[in-house]
């Protein structure tokens, strides 16, 4: 594994860990070191080679799936799907450094996930409910026993929202979530870190997750839509407040 990235694109200074990991993995594909059809090394091996956490690797893989370079084969792993990235819609990693642009990205997220919750309530399977409930419990457990595990909390939070998108049975909801989630993961983590330092408000978020999951279980699409709208609006306000306070500039 030591020479796995010997021909990779150099990492950009000052970029986030997610950017750096994405650049490294993308470089392996575009340089031809990982041809189409190649199965990626295990998440643990990649995290050790790049000296980043597994959550950063997951973020990078999600970005590259959104670019059309990678695809998952259930029960087998992640494979190189193409060596030509899709062109079109994109969020620059630097956009989340602007309050105005981050607010717009979060508004976009509301538009996607509110309706996803309503659709999930109508289409969810028992397996979907199990995944949603597991994520609810994991997030609540982090807040209850060790609120200082910020990264684990963000991972569990993202797992909850991802499970709801999976329950829509619409691959494009999941694809959009993976793309937005990869763009937002680190800034949400930064906001949660400040929240933890000030006493935290993740217990409220955990309670909100519980009520959304209950509405989806009851197949109440109207309630799921309403509860998700409230949850994401509160989450947006909490995040912007922790990062910028009352400021309203760039």
mmCIF file with all atom_site columns, N, CA and C in Angstrom, residues 39-95:
data_model
loop_
_atom_site.group_PDB
_atom_site.id
_atom_site.type_symbol
_atom_site.label_atom_id
_atom_site.label_alt_id
_atom_site.label_comp_id
_atom_site.label_asym_id
_atom_site.label_entity_id
_atom_site.label_seq_id
_atom_site.pdbx_PDB_ins_code
_atom_site.Cartn_x
_atom_site.Cartn_y
_atom_site.Cartn_z
_atom_site.occupancy
_atom_site.B_iso_or_equiv
_atom_site.pdbx_formal_charge
_atom_site.auth_seq_id
_atom_site.auth_comp_id
_atom_site.auth_asym_id
_atom_site.auth_atom_id
_atom_site.pdbx_PDB_model_num
ATOM 1   N N  . UNK A 1 39 ? -11.570 -1.990 -8.134  1.00 0.00 ? 39 UNK A N  1
ATOM 2   C CA . UNK A 1 39 ? -12.194 -1.852 -6.822  1.00 0.00 ? 39 UNK A CA 1
ATOM 3   C C  . UNK A 1 39 ? -11.260 -1.062 -5.913  1.00 0.00 ? 39 UNK A C  1
ATOM 4   N N  . UNK A 1 40 ? -11.807 -0.054 -5.220  1.00 0.00 ? 40 UNK A N  1
ATOM 5   C CA . UNK A 1 40 ? -10.989 0.753  -4.331  1.00 0.00 ? 40 UNK A CA 1
ATOM 6   C C  . UNK A 1 40 ? -10.512 -0.077 -3.146  1.00 0.00 ? 40 UNK A C  1
ATOM 7   N N  . UNK A 1 41 ? -9.341  0.271  -2.601  1.00 0.00 ? 41 UNK A N  1
ATOM 8   C CA . UNK A 1 41 ? -8.903  -0.368 -1.357  1.00 0.00 ? 41 UNK A CA 1
ATOM 9   C C  . UNK A 1 41 ? -9.917  -0.115 -0.242  1.00 0.00 ? 41 UNK A C  1
ATOM 10  N N  . UNK A 1 42 ? -9.851  -0.885 0.794   1.00 0.00 ? 42 UNK A N  1
ATOM 11  C CA . UNK A 1 42 ? -10.774 -0.735 1.921   1.00 0.00 ? 42 UNK A CA 1
ATOM 12  C C  . UNK A 1 42 ? -10.652 0.652  2.537   1.00 0.00 ? 42 UNK A C  1
ATOM 13  N N  . UNK A 1 43 ? -11.742 1.117  3.111   1.00 0.00 ? 43 UNK A N  1
ATOM 14  C CA . UNK A 1 43 ? -11.790 2.440  3.747   1.00 0.00 ? 43 UNK A CA 1
ATOM 15  C C  . UNK A 1 43 ? -10.670 2.616  4.766   1.00 0.00 ? 43 UNK A C  1
ATOM 16  N N  . UNK A 1 44 ? -10.452 1.577  5.574   1.00 0.00 ? 44 UNK A N  1
ATOM 17  C CA . UNK A 1 44 ? -9.404  1.655  6.599   1.00 0.00 ? 44 UNK A CA 1
ATOM 18  C C  . UNK A 1 44 ? -8.027  1.832  5.975   1.00 0.00 ? 44 UNK A C  1
ATOM 19  N N  . UNK A 1 45 ? -7.753  1.095  4.893   1.00 0.00 ? 45 UNK A N  1
ATOM 20  C CA . UNK A 1 45 ? -6.450  1.198  4.224   1.00 0.00 ? 45 UNK A CA 1
ATOM 21  C C  . UNK A 1 45 ? -6.259  2.587  3.634   1.00 0.00 ? 45 UNK A C  1
ATOM 22  N N  . UNK A 1 46 ? -7.310  3.139  3.024   1.00 0.00 ? 46 UNK A N  1
ATOM 23  C CA . UNK A 1 46 ? -7.211  4.480  2.447   1.00 0.00 ? 46 UNK A CA 1
ATOM 24  C C  . UNK A 1 46 ? -6.974  5.525  3.532   1.00 0.00 ? 46 UNK A C  1
ATOM 25  N N  . UNK A 1 47 ? -7.675  5.389  4.657   1.00 0.00 ? 47 UNK A N  1
ATOM 26  C CA . UNK A 1 47 ? -7.514  6.376  5.733   1.00 0.00 ? 47 UNK A CA 1
ATOM 27  C C  . UNK A 1 47 ? -6.104  6.319  6.319   1.00 0.00 ? 47 UNK A C  1
ATOM 28  N N  . UNK A 1 48 ? -5.536  5.126  6.408   1.00 0.00 ? 48 UNK A N  1
ATOM 29  C CA . UNK A 1 48 ? -4.169  4.991  6.917   1.00 0.00 ? 48 UNK A CA 1
ATOM 30  C C  . UNK A 1 48 ? -3.151  5.552  5.929   1.00 0.00 ? 48 UNK A C  1
ATOM 31  N N  . UNK A 1 49 ? -3.368  5.293  4.646   1.00 0.00 ? 49 UNK A N  1
ATOM 32  C CA . UNK A 1 49 ? -2.432  5.772  3.631   1.00 0.00 ? 49 UNK A CA 1
ATOM 33  C C  . UNK A 1 49 ? -2.431  7.298  3.544   1.00 0.00 ? 49 UNK A C  1
ATOM 34  N N  . UNK A 1 50 ? -3.609  7.900  3.626   1.00 0.00 ? 50 UNK A N  1
ATOM 35  C CA . UNK A 1 50 ? -3.715  9.361  3.509   1.00 0.00 ? 50 UNK A CA 1
ATOM 36  C C  . UNK A 1 50 ? -3.649  10.061 4.865   1.00 0.00 ? 50 UNK A C  1
ATOM 37  N N  . UNK A 1 51 ? -3.576  9.286  5.947   1.00 0.00 ? 51 UNK A N  1
ATOM 38  C CA . UNK A 1 51 ? -3.536  9.797  7.325   1.00 0.00 ? 51 UNK A CA 1
ATOM 39  C C  . UNK A 1 51 ? -4.685  10.765 7.601   1.00 0.00 ? 51 UNK A C  1
ATOM 40  N N  . UNK A 1 52 ? -5.877  10.314 7.240   1.00 0.00 ? 52 UNK A N  1
ATOM 41  C CA . UNK A 1 52 ? -7.097  11.060 7.573   1.00 0.00 ? 52 UNK A CA 1
ATOM 42  C C  . UNK A 1 52 ? -8.083  10.061 8.165   1.00 0.00 ? 52 UNK A C  1
ATOM 43  N N  . UNK A 1 53 ? -9.184  10.561 8.727   1.00 0.00 ? 53 UNK A N  1
ATOM 44  C CA . UNK A 1 53 ? -10.176 9.678  9.327   1.00 0.00 ? 53 UNK A CA 1
ATOM 45  C C  . UNK A 1 53 ? -11.003 8.974  8.257   1.00 0.00 ? 53 UNK A C  1
ATOM 46  N N  . UNK A 1 54 ? -11.672 7.921  8.673   1.00 0.00 ? 54 UNK A N  1
ATOM 47  C CA . UNK A 1 54 ? -12.543 7.203  7.747   1.00 0.00 ? 54 UNK A CA 1
ATOM 48  C C  . UNK A 1 54 ? -13.699 8.070  7.287   1.00 0.00 ? 54 UNK A C  1
ATOM 49  N N  . UNK A 1 55 ? -14.169 8.982  8.142   1.00 0.00 ? 55 UNK A N  1
ATOM 50  C CA . UNK A 1 55 ? -15.264 9.867  7.724   1.00 0.00 ? 55 UNK A CA 1
ATOM 51  C C  . UNK A 1 55 ? -14.827 10.792 6.595   1.00 0.00 ? 55 UNK A C  1
ATOM 52  N N  . UNK A 1 56 ? -13.551 11.209 6.606   1.00 0.00 ? 56 UNK A N  1
ATOM 53  C CA . UNK A 1 56 ? -13.028 12.031 5.510   1.00 0.00 ? 56 UNK A CA 1
ATOM 54  C C  . UNK A 1 56 ? -12.985 11.221 4.220   1.00 0.00 ? 56 UNK A C  1
ATOM 55  N N  . UNK A 1 57 ? -12.590 9.945  4.317   1.00 0.00 ? 57 UNK A N  1
ATOM 56  C CA . UNK A 1 57 ? -12.576 9.079  3.135   1.00 0.00 ? 57 UNK A CA 1
ATOM 57  C C  . UNK A 1 57 ? -13.992 8.922  2.589   1.00 0.00 ? 57 UNK A C  1
ATOM 58  N N  . UNK A 1 58 ? -14.968 8.721  3.489   1.00 0.00 ? 58 UNK A N  1
ATOM 59  C CA . UNK A 1 58 ? -16.354 8.590  3.038   1.00 0.00 ? 58 UNK A CA 1
ATOM 60  C C  . UNK A 1 58 ? -16.820 9.854  2.329   1.00 0.00 ? 58 UNK A C  1
ATOM 61  N N  . UNK A 1 59 ? -16.421 11.005 2.870   1.00 0.00 ? 59 UNK A N  1
ATOM 62  C CA . UNK A 1 59 ? -16.767 12.280 2.241   1.00 0.00 ? 59 UNK A CA 1
ATOM 63  C C  . UNK A 1 59 ? -16.181 12.359 0.836   1.00 0.00 ? 59 UNK A C  1
ATOM 64  N N  . UNK A 1 60 ? -14.906 11.993 0.696   1.00 0.00 ? 60 UNK A N  1
ATOM 65  C CA . UNK A 1 60 ? -14.252 12.046 -0.614  1.00 0.00 ? 60 UNK A CA 1
ATOM 66  C C  . UNK A 1 60 ? -14.914 11.082 -1.594  1.00 0.00 ? 60 UNK A C  1
ATOM 67  N N  . UNK A 1 61 ? -15.231 9.884  -1.133  1.00 0.00 ? 61 UNK A N  1
ATOM 68  C CA . UNK A 1 61 ? -15.880 8.907  -2.008  1.00 0.00 ? 61 UNK A CA 1
ATOM 69  C C  . UNK A 1 61 ? -17.251 9.413  -2.456  1.00 0.00 ? 61 UNK A C  1
ATOM 70  N N  . UNK A 1 62 ? -17.990 10.057 -1.531  1.00 0.00 ? 62 UNK A N  1
ATOM 71  C CA . UNK A 1 62 ? -19.296 10.608 -1.895  1.00 0.00 ? 62 UNK A CA 1
ATOM 72  C C  . UNK A 1 62 ? -19.162 11.676 -2.974  1.00 0.00 ? 62 UNK A C  1
ATOM 73  N N  . UNK A 1 63 ? -18.161 12.513 -2.848  1.00 0.00 ? 63 UNK A N  1
ATOM 74  C CA . UNK A 1 63 ? -17.947 13.548 -3.861  1.00 0.00 ? 63 UNK A CA 1
ATOM 75  C C  . UNK A 1 63 ? -17.654 12.924 -5.224  1.00 0.00 ? 63 UNK A C  1
ATOM 76  N N  . UNK A 1 64 ? -16.822 11.903 -5.231  1.00 0.00 ? 64 UNK A N  1
ATOM 77  C CA . UNK A 1 64 ? -16.430 11.290 -6.497  1.00 0.00 ? 64 UNK A CA 1
ATOM 78  C C  . UNK A 1 64 ? -17.571 10.472 -7.105  1.00 0.00 ? 64 UNK A C  1
ATOM 79  N N  . UNK A 1 65 ? -18.459 9.965  -6.260  1.00 0.00 ? 65 UNK A N  1
ATOM 80  C CA . UNK A 1 65 ? -19.672 9.331  -6.800  1.00 0.00 ? 65 UNK A CA 1
ATOM 81  C C  . UNK A 1 65 ? -20.527 10.380 -7.499  1.00 0.00 ? 65 UNK A C  1
ATOM 82  N N  . UNK A 1 66 ? -20.653 11.555 -6.860  1.00 0.00 ? 66 UNK A N  1
ATOM 83  C CA . UNK A 1 66 ? -21.439 12.629 -7.459  1.00 0.00 ? 66 UNK A CA 1
ATOM 84  C C  . UNK A 1 66 ? -20.833 13.093 -8.775  1.00 0.00 ? 66 UNK A C  1
ATOM 85  N N  . UNK A 1 67 ? -19.525 12.980 -8.907  1.00 0.00 ? 67 UNK A N  1
ATOM 86  C CA . UNK A 1 67 ? -18.847 13.354 -10.156 1.00 0.00 ? 67 UNK A CA 1
ATOM 87  C C  . UNK A 1 67 ? -18.939 12.257 -11.209 1.00 0.00 ? 67 UNK A C  1
ATOM 88  N N  . UNK A 1 68 ? -19.469 11.110 -10.825 1.00 0.00 ? 68 UNK A N  1
ATOM 89  C CA . UNK A 1 68 ? -19.609 10.011 -11.766 1.00 0.00 ? 68 UNK A CA 1
ATOM 90  C C  . UNK A 1 68 ? -18.371 9.148  -11.907 1.00 0.00 ? 68 UNK A C  1
ATOM 91  N N  . UNK A 1 69 ? -17.368 9.385  -11.049 1.00 0.00 ? 69 UNK A N  1
ATOM 92  C CA . UNK A 1 69 ? -16.119 8.627  -11.156 1.00 0.00 ? 69 UNK A CA 1
ATOM 93  C C  . UNK A 1 69 ? -16.170 7.294  -10.415 1.00 0.00 ? 69 UNK A C  1
ATOM 94  N N  . UNK A 1 70 ? -16.972 7.228  -9.358  1.00 0.00 ? 70 UNK A N  1
ATOM 95  C CA . UNK A 1 70 ? -17.066 6.010  -8.549  1.00 0.00 ? 70 UNK A CA 1
ATOM 96  C C  . UNK A 1 70 ? -18.517 5.559  -8.458  1.00 0.00 ? 70 UNK A C  1
ATOM 97  N N  . UNK A 1 71 ? -18.689 4.265  -8.184  1.00 0.00 ? 71 UNK A N  1
ATOM 98  C CA . UNK A 1 71 ? -20.026 3.734  -7.942  1.00 0.00 ? 71 UNK A CA 1
ATOM 99  C C  . UNK A 1 71 ? -19.912 2.575  -6.949  1.00 0.00 ? 71 UNK A C  1
ATOM 100 N N  . UNK A 1 72 ? -20.962 2.396  -6.161  1.00 0.00 ? 72 UNK A N  1
ATOM 101 C CA . UNK A 1 72 ? -20.988 1.308  -5.188  1.00 0.00 ? 72 UNK A CA 1
ATOM 102 C C  . UNK A 1 72 ? -21.713 0.108  -5.760  1.00 0.00 ? 72 UNK A C  1
ATOM 103 N N  . UNK A 1 73 ? -21.157 -1.082 -5.511  1.00 0.00 ? 73 UNK A N  1
ATOM 104 C CA . UNK A 1 73 ? -21.822 -2.335 -5.841  1.00 0.00 ? 73 UNK A CA 1
ATOM 105 C C  . UNK A 1 73 ? -22.134 -3.011 -4.509  1.00 0.00 ? 73 UNK A C  1
ATOM 106 N N  . UNK A 1 74 ? -23.415 -3.097 -4.185  1.00 0.00 ? 74 UNK A N  1
ATOM 107 C CA . UNK A 1 74 ? -23.807 -3.583 -2.870  1.00 0.00 ? 74 UNK A CA 1
ATOM 108 C C  . UNK A 1 74 ? -23.212 -4.952 -2.563  1.00 0.00 ? 74 UNK A C  1
ATOM 109 N N  . UNK A 1 75 ? -22.603 -5.032 -1.388  1.00 0.00 ? 75 UNK A N  1
ATOM 110 C CA . UNK A 1 75 ? -22.018 -6.278 -0.942  1.00 0.00 ? 75 UNK A CA 1
ATOM 111 C C  . UNK A 1 75 ? -20.647 -6.566 -1.518  1.00 0.00 ? 75 UNK A C  1
ATOM 112 N N  . UNK A 1 76 ? -20.181 -5.697 -2.425  1.00 0.00 ? 76 UNK A N  1
ATOM 113 C CA . UNK A 1 76 ? -18.887 -5.932 -3.067  1.00 0.00 ? 76 UNK A CA 1
ATOM 114 C C  . UNK A 1 76 ? -17.885 -4.837 -2.787  1.00 0.00 ? 76 UNK A C  1
ATOM 115 N N  . UNK A 1 77 ? -18.311 -3.586 -2.827  1.00 0.00 ? 77 UNK A N  1
ATOM 116 C CA . UNK A 1 77 ? -17.394 -2.483 -2.569  1.00 0.00 ? 77 UNK A CA 1
ATOM 117 C C  . UNK A 1 77 ? -17.632 -1.320 -3.501  1.00 0.00 ? 77 UNK A C  1
ATOM 118 N N  . UNK A 1 78 ? -16.635 -0.421 -3.554  1.00 0.00 ? 78 UNK A N  1
ATOM 119 C CA . UNK A 1 78 ? -16.710 0.775  -4.399  1.00 0.00 ? 78 UNK A CA 1
ATOM 120 C C  . UNK A 1 78 ? -15.758 0.588  -5.574  1.00 0.00 ? 78 UNK A C  1
ATOM 121 N N  . UNK A 1 79 ? -16.239 0.897  -6.766  1.00 0.00 ? 79 UNK A N  1
ATOM 122 C CA . UNK A 1 79 ? -15.473 0.662  -7.982  1.00 0.00 ? 79 UNK A CA 1
ATOM 123 C C  . UNK A 1 79 ? -15.344 1.942  -8.807  1.00 0.00 ? 79 UNK A C  1
ATOM 124 N N  . UNK A 1 80 ? -14.292 2.012  -9.607  1.00 0.00 ? 80 UNK A N  1
ATOM 125 C CA . UNK A 1 80 ? -14.126 3.118  -10.543 1.00 0.00 ? 80 UNK A CA 1
ATOM 126 C C  . UNK A 1 80 ? -15.122 2.919  -11.677 1.00 0.00 ? 80 UNK A C  1
ATOM 127 N N  . UNK A 1 81 ? -15.994 3.929  -11.875 1.00 0.00 ? 81 UNK A N  1
ATOM 128 C CA . UNK A 1 81 ? -17.032 3.839  -12.898 1.00 0.00 ? 81 UNK A CA 1
ATOM 129 C C  . UNK A 1 81 ? -16.636 4.544  -14.188 1.00 0.00 ? 81 UNK A C  1
ATOM 130 N N  . UNK A 1 82 ? -15.805 5.574  -14.077 1.00 0.00 ? 82 UNK A N  1
ATOM 131 C CA . UNK A 1 82 ? -15.427 6.347  -15.261 1.00 0.00 ? 82 UNK A CA 1
ATOM 132 C C  . UNK A 1 82 ? -14.138 7.096  -14.953 1.00 0.00 ? 82 UNK A C  1
ATOM 133 N N  . UNK A 1 83 ? -13.413 7.448  -15.997 1.00 0.00 ? 83 UNK A N  1
ATOM 134 C CA . UNK A 1 83 ? -12.228 8.293  -15.807 1.00 0.00 ? 83 UNK A CA 1
ATOM 135 C C  . UNK A 1 83 ? -12.453 9.687  -16.395 1.00 0.00 ? 83 UNK A C  1
ATOM 136 N N  . UNK A 1 84 ? -13.738 10.003 -16.593 1.00 0.00 ? 84 UNK A N  1
ATOM 137 C CA . UNK A 1 84 ? -14.103 11.332 -17.079 1.00 0.00 ? 84 UNK A CA 1
ATOM 138 C C  . UNK A 1 84 ? -15.185 11.908 -16.181 1.00 0.00 ? 84 UNK A C  1
ATOM 139 N N  . UNK A 1 85 ? -14.850 12.912 -15.349 1.00 0.00 ? 85 UNK A N  1
ATOM 140 C CA . UNK A 1 85 ? -15.849 13.469 -14.435 1.00 0.00 ? 85 UNK A CA 1
ATOM 141 C C  . UNK A 1 85 ? -16.982 14.153 -15.189 1.00 0.00 ? 85 UNK A C  1
ATOM 142 N N  . UNK A 1 86 ? -18.180 14.062 -14.602 1.00 0.00 ? 86 UNK A N  1
ATOM 143 C CA . UNK A 1 86 ? -19.325 14.758 -15.185 1.00 0.00 ? 86 UNK A CA 1
ATOM 144 C C  . UNK A 1 86 ? -19.123 16.269 -15.056 1.00 0.00 ? 86 UNK A C  1
ATOM 145 N N  . UNK A 1 87 ? -19.586 16.996 -16.043 1.00 0.00 ? 87 UNK A N  1
ATOM 146 C CA . UNK A 1 87 ? -19.586 18.451 -15.937 1.00 0.00 ? 87 UNK A CA 1
ATOM 147 C C  . UNK A 1 87 ? -20.990 18.894 -15.562 1.00 0.00 ? 87 UNK A C  1
ATOM 148 N N  . UNK A 1 88 ? -21.133 20.104 -15.038 1.00 0.00 ? 88 UNK A N  1
ATOM 149 C CA . UNK A 1 88 ? -22.452 20.611 -14.674 1.00 0.00 ? 88 UNK A CA 1
ATOM 150 C C  . UNK A 1 88 ? -22.442 21.222 -13.291 1.00 0.00 ? 88 UNK A C  1
ATOM 151 N N  . UNK A 1 89 ? -23.537 21.015 -12.549 1.00 0.00 ? 89 UNK A N  1
ATOM 152 C CA . UNK A 1 89 ? -23.713 21.634 -11.243 1.00 0.00 ? 89 UNK A CA 1
ATOM 153 C C  . UNK A 1 89 ? -22.584 21.259 -10.286 1.00 0.00 ? 89 UNK A C  1
ATOM 154 N N  . UNK A 1 90 ? -22.092 22.245 -9.569  1.00 0.00 ? 90 UNK A N  1
ATOM 155 C CA . UNK A 1 90 ? -21.024 21.979 -8.600  1.00 0.00 ? 90 UNK A CA 1
ATOM 156 C C  . UNK A 1 90 ? -21.053 23.047 -7.516  1.00 0.00 ? 90 UNK A C  1
ATOM 157 N N  . UNK A 1 91 ? -20.659 22.636 -6.311  1.00 0.00 ? 91 UNK A N  1
ATOM 158 C CA . UNK A 1 91 ? -20.482 23.574 -5.197  1.00 0.00 ? 91 UNK A CA 1
ATOM 159 C C  . UNK A 1 91 ? -18.998 23.631 -4.895  1.00 0.00 ? 91 UNK A C  1
ATOM 160 N N  . UNK A 1 92 ? -18.423 24.813 -4.992  1.00 0.00 ? 92 UNK A N  1
ATOM 161 C CA . UNK A 1 92 ? -17.010 24.987 -4.681  1.00 0.00 ? 92 UNK A CA 1
ATOM 162 C C  . UNK A 1 92 ? -16.814 24.815 -3.178  1.00 0.00 ? 92 UNK A C  1
ATOM 163 N N  . UNK A 1 93 ? -15.762 24.115 -2.788  1.00 0.00 ? 93 UNK A N  1
ATOM 164 C CA . UNK A 1 93 ? -15.520 23.865 -1.364  1.00 0.00 ? 93 UNK A CA 1
ATOM 165 C C  . UNK A 1 93 ? -15.356 25.153 -0.575  1.00 0.00 ? 93 UNK A C  1
ATOM 166 N N  . UNK A 1 94 ? -14.959 26.245 -1.255  1.00 0.00 ? 94 UNK A N  1
ATOM 167 C CA . UNK A 1 94 ? -14.775 27.528 -0.565  1.00 0.00 ? 94 UNK A CA 1
ATOM 168 C C  . UNK A 1 94 ? -16.087 28.256 -0.320  1.00 0.00 ? 94 UNK A C  1
ATOM 169 N N  . UNK A 1 95 ? -17.174 27.796 -0.961  1.00 0.00 ? 95 UNK A N  1
ATOM 170 C CA . UNK A 1 95 ? -18.459 28.476 -0.795  1.00 0.00 ? 95 UNK A CA 1
ATOM 171 C C  . UNK A 1 95 ? -18.946 28.433 0.646   1.00 0.00 ? 95 UNK A C  1
#
